[in-house]
Tab-separated table of N, CA and C in Angstrom:
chain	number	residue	atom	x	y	z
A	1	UNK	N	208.887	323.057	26.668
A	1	UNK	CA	207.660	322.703	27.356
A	1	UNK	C	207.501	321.191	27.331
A	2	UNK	N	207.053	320.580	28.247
A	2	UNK	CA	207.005	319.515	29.004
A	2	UNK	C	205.544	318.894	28.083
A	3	UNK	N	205.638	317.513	27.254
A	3	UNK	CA	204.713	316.851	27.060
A	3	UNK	C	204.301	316.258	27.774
A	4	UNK	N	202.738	315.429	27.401
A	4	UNK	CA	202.359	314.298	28.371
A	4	UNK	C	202.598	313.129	27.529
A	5	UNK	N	203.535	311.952	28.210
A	5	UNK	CA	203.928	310.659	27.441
A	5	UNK	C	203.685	309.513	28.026
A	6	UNK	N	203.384	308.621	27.930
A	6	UNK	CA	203.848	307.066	28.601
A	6	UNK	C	204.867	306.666	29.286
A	7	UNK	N	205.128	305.785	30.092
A	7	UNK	CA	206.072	305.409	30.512
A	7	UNK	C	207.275	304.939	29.668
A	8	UNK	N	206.789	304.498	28.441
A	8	UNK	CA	207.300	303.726	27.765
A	8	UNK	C	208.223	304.733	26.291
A	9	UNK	N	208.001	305.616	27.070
A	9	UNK	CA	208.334	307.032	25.978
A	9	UNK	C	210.003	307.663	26.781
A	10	UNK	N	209.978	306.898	28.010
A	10	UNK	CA	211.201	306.866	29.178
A	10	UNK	C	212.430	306.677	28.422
A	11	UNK	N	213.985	307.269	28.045
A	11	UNK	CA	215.325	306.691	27.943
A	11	UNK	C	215.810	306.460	29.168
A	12	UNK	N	216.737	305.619	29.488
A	12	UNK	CA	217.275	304.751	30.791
A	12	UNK	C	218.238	306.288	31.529
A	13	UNK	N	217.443	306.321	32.802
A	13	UNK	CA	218.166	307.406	33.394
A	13	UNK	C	217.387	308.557	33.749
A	14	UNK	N	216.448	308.749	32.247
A	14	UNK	CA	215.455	309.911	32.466
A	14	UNK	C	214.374	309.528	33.733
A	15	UNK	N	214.522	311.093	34.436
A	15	UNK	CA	213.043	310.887	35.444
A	15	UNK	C	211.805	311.828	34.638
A	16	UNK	N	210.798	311.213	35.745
A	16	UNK	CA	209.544	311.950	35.255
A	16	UNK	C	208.345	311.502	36.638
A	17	UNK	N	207.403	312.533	36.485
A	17	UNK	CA	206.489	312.515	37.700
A	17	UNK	C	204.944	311.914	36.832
A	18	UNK	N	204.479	311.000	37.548
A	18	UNK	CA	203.098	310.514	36.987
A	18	UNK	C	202.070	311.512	37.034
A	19	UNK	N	201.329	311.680	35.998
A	19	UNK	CA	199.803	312.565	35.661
A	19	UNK	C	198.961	312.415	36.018
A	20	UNK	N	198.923	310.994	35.625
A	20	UNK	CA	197.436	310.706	35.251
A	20	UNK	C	197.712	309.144	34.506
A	21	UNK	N	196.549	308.979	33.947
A	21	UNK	CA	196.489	307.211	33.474
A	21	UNK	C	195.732	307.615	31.849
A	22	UNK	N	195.883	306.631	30.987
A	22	UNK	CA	195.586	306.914	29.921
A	22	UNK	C	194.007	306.236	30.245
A	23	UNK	N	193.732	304.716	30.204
A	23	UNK	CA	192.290	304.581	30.553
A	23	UNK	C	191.617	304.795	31.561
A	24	UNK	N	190.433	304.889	31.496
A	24	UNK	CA	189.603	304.975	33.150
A	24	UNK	C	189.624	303.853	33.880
A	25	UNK	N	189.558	302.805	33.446
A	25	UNK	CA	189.660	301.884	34.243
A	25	UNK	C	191.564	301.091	34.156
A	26	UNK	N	192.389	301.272	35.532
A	26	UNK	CA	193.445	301.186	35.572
A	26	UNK	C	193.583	299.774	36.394
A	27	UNK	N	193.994	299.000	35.901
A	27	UNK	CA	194.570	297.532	36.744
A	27	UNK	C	194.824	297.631	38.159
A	28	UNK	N	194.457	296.875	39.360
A	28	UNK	CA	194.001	297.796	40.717
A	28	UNK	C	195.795	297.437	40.910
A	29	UNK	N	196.602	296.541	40.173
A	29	UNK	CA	198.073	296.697	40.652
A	29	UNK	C	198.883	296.919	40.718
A	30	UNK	N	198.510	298.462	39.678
A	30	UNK	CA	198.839	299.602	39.164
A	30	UNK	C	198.949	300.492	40.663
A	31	UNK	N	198.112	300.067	41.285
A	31	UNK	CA	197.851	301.122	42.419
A	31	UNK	C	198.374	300.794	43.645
A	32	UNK	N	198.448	299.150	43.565
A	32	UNK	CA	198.964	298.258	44.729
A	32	UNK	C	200.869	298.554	44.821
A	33	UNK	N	201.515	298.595	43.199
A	33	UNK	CA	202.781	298.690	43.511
A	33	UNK	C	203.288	300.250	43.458
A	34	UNK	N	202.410	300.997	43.810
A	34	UNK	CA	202.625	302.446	44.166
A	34	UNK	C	202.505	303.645	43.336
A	35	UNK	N	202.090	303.231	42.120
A	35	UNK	CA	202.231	304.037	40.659
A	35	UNK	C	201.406	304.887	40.972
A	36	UNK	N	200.836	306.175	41.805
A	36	UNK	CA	200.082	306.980	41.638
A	36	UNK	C	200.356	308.397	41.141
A	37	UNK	N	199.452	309.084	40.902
A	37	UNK	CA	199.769	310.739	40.456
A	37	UNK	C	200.469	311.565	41.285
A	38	UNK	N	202.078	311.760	41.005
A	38	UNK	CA	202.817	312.758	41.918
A	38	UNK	C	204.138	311.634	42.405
A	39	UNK	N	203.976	310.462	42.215
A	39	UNK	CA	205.146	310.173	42.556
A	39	UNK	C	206.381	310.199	41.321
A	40	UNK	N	207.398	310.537	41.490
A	40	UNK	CA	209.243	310.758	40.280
A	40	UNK	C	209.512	309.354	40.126
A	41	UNK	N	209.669	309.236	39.080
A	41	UNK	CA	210.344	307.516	39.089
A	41	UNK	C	211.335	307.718	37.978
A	42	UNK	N	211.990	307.086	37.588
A	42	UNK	CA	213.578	307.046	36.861
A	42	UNK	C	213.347	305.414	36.050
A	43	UNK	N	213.553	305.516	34.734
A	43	UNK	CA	213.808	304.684	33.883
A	43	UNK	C	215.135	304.233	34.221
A	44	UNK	N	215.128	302.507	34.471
A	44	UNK	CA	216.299	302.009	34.635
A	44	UNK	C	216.506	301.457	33.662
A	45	UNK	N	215.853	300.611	33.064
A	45	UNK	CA	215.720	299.676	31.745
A	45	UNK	C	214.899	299.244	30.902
A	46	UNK	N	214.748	299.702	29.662
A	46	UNK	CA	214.033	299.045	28.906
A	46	UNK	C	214.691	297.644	28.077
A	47	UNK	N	214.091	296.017	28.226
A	47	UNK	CA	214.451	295.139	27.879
A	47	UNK	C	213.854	295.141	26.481
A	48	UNK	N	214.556	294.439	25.215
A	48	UNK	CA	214.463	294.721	23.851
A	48	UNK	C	213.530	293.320	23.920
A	49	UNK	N	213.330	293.027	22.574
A	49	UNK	CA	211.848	292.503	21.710
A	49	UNK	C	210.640	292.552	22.377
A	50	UNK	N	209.960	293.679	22.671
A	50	UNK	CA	209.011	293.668	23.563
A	50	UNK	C	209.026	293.455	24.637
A	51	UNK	N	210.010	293.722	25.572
A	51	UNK	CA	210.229	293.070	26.965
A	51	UNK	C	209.351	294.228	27.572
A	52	UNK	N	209.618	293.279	29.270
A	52	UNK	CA	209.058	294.708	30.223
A	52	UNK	C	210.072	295.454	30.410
A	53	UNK	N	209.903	296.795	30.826
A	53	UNK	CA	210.565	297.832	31.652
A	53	UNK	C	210.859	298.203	32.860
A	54	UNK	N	211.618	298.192	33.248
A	54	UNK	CA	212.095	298.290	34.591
A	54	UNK	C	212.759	299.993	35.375
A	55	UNK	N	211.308	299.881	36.318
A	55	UNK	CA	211.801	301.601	36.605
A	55	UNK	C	211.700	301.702	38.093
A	56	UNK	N	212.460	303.029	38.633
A	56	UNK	CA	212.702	303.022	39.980
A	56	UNK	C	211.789	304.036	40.994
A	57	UNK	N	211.287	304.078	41.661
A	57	UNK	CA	210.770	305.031	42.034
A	57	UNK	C	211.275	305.617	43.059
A	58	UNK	N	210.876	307.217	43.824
A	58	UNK	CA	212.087	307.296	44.250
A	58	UNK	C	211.761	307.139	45.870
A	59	UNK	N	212.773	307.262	46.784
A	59	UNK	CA	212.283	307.175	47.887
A	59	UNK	C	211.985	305.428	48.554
A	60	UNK	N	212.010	304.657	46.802
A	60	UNK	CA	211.294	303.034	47.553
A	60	UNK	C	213.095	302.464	47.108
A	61	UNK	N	213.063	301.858	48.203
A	61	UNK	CA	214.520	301.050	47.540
A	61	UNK	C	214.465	299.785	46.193
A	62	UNK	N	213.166	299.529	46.074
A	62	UNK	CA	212.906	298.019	45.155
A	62	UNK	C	212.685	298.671	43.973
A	63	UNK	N	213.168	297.985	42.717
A	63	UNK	CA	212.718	298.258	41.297
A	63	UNK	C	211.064	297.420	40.858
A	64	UNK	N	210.779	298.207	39.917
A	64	UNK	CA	209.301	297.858	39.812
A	64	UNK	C	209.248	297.438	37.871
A	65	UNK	N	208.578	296.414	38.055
A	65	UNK	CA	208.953	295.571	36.534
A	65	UNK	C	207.364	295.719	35.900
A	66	UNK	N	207.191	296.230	35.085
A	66	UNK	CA	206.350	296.661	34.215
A	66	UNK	C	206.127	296.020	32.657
A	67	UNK	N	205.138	295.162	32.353
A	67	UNK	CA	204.891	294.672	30.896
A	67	UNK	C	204.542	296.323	30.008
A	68	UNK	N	205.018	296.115	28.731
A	68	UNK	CA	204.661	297.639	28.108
A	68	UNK	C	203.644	298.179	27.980
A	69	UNK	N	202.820	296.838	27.970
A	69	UNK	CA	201.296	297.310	27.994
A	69	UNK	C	200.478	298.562	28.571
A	70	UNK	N	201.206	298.044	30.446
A	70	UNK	CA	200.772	298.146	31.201
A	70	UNK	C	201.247	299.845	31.602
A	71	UNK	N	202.522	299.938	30.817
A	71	UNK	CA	203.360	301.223	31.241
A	71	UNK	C	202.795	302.591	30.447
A	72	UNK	N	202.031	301.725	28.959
A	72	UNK	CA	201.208	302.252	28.317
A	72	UNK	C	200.651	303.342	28.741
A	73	UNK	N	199.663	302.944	29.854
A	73	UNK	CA	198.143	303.304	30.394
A	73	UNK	C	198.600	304.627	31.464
A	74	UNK	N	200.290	304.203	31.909
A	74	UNK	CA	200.722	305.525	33.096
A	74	UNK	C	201.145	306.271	31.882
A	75	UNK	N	200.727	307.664	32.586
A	75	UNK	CA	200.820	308.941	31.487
A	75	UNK	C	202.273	309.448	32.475
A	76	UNK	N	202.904	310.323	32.182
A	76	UNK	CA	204.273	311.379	33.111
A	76	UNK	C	204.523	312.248	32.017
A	77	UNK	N	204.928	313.238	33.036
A	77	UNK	CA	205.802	314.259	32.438
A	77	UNK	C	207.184	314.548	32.794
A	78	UNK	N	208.278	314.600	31.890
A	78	UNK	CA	209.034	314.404	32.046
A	78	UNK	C	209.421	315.274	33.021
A	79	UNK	N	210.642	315.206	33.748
A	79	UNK	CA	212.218	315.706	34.298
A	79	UNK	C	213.411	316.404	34.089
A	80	UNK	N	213.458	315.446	33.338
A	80	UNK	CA	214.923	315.659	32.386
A	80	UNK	C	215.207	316.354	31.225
């Protein structure tokens, strides 16, 4: 059975479909670079000492670069 995790809970490769958001109030550019409930996106990279993360979504050809913070707040369930 399928938890609910963070983005940041992602290994490079794994997909997963967005839930939901952890706070109520979500950064509006969260919404601007397409992150909504129902879209699959695929962990491409997580960069080490605290870096951002870099994940793909599917269907968009561009990768989308994420501070951890921020990857925090998107909830998914996994895929894989």
């Amino acid at each position: 059975m399928s938890q609910h995790k963070s983005i940041n809970h992602l290994r490079k490769g794994e997909m997963a479909t967005i839930t939901g958001y952890l706070a109520g109030e979500v950064p509006i550019k969260i919404y601007e670079m397409g992150l909504l409930p129902g879209v699959v996106l695929t962990m491409k990279q997580q960069l080490p000492f605290n870096g951002p993360v870099c994940i793909h979504i599917q269907d968009n050809p561009n990768a989308i670069a994420l501070r951890r913070s921020e990857a925090d707040l998107i909830l998914i369930e996994s895929l894989s």
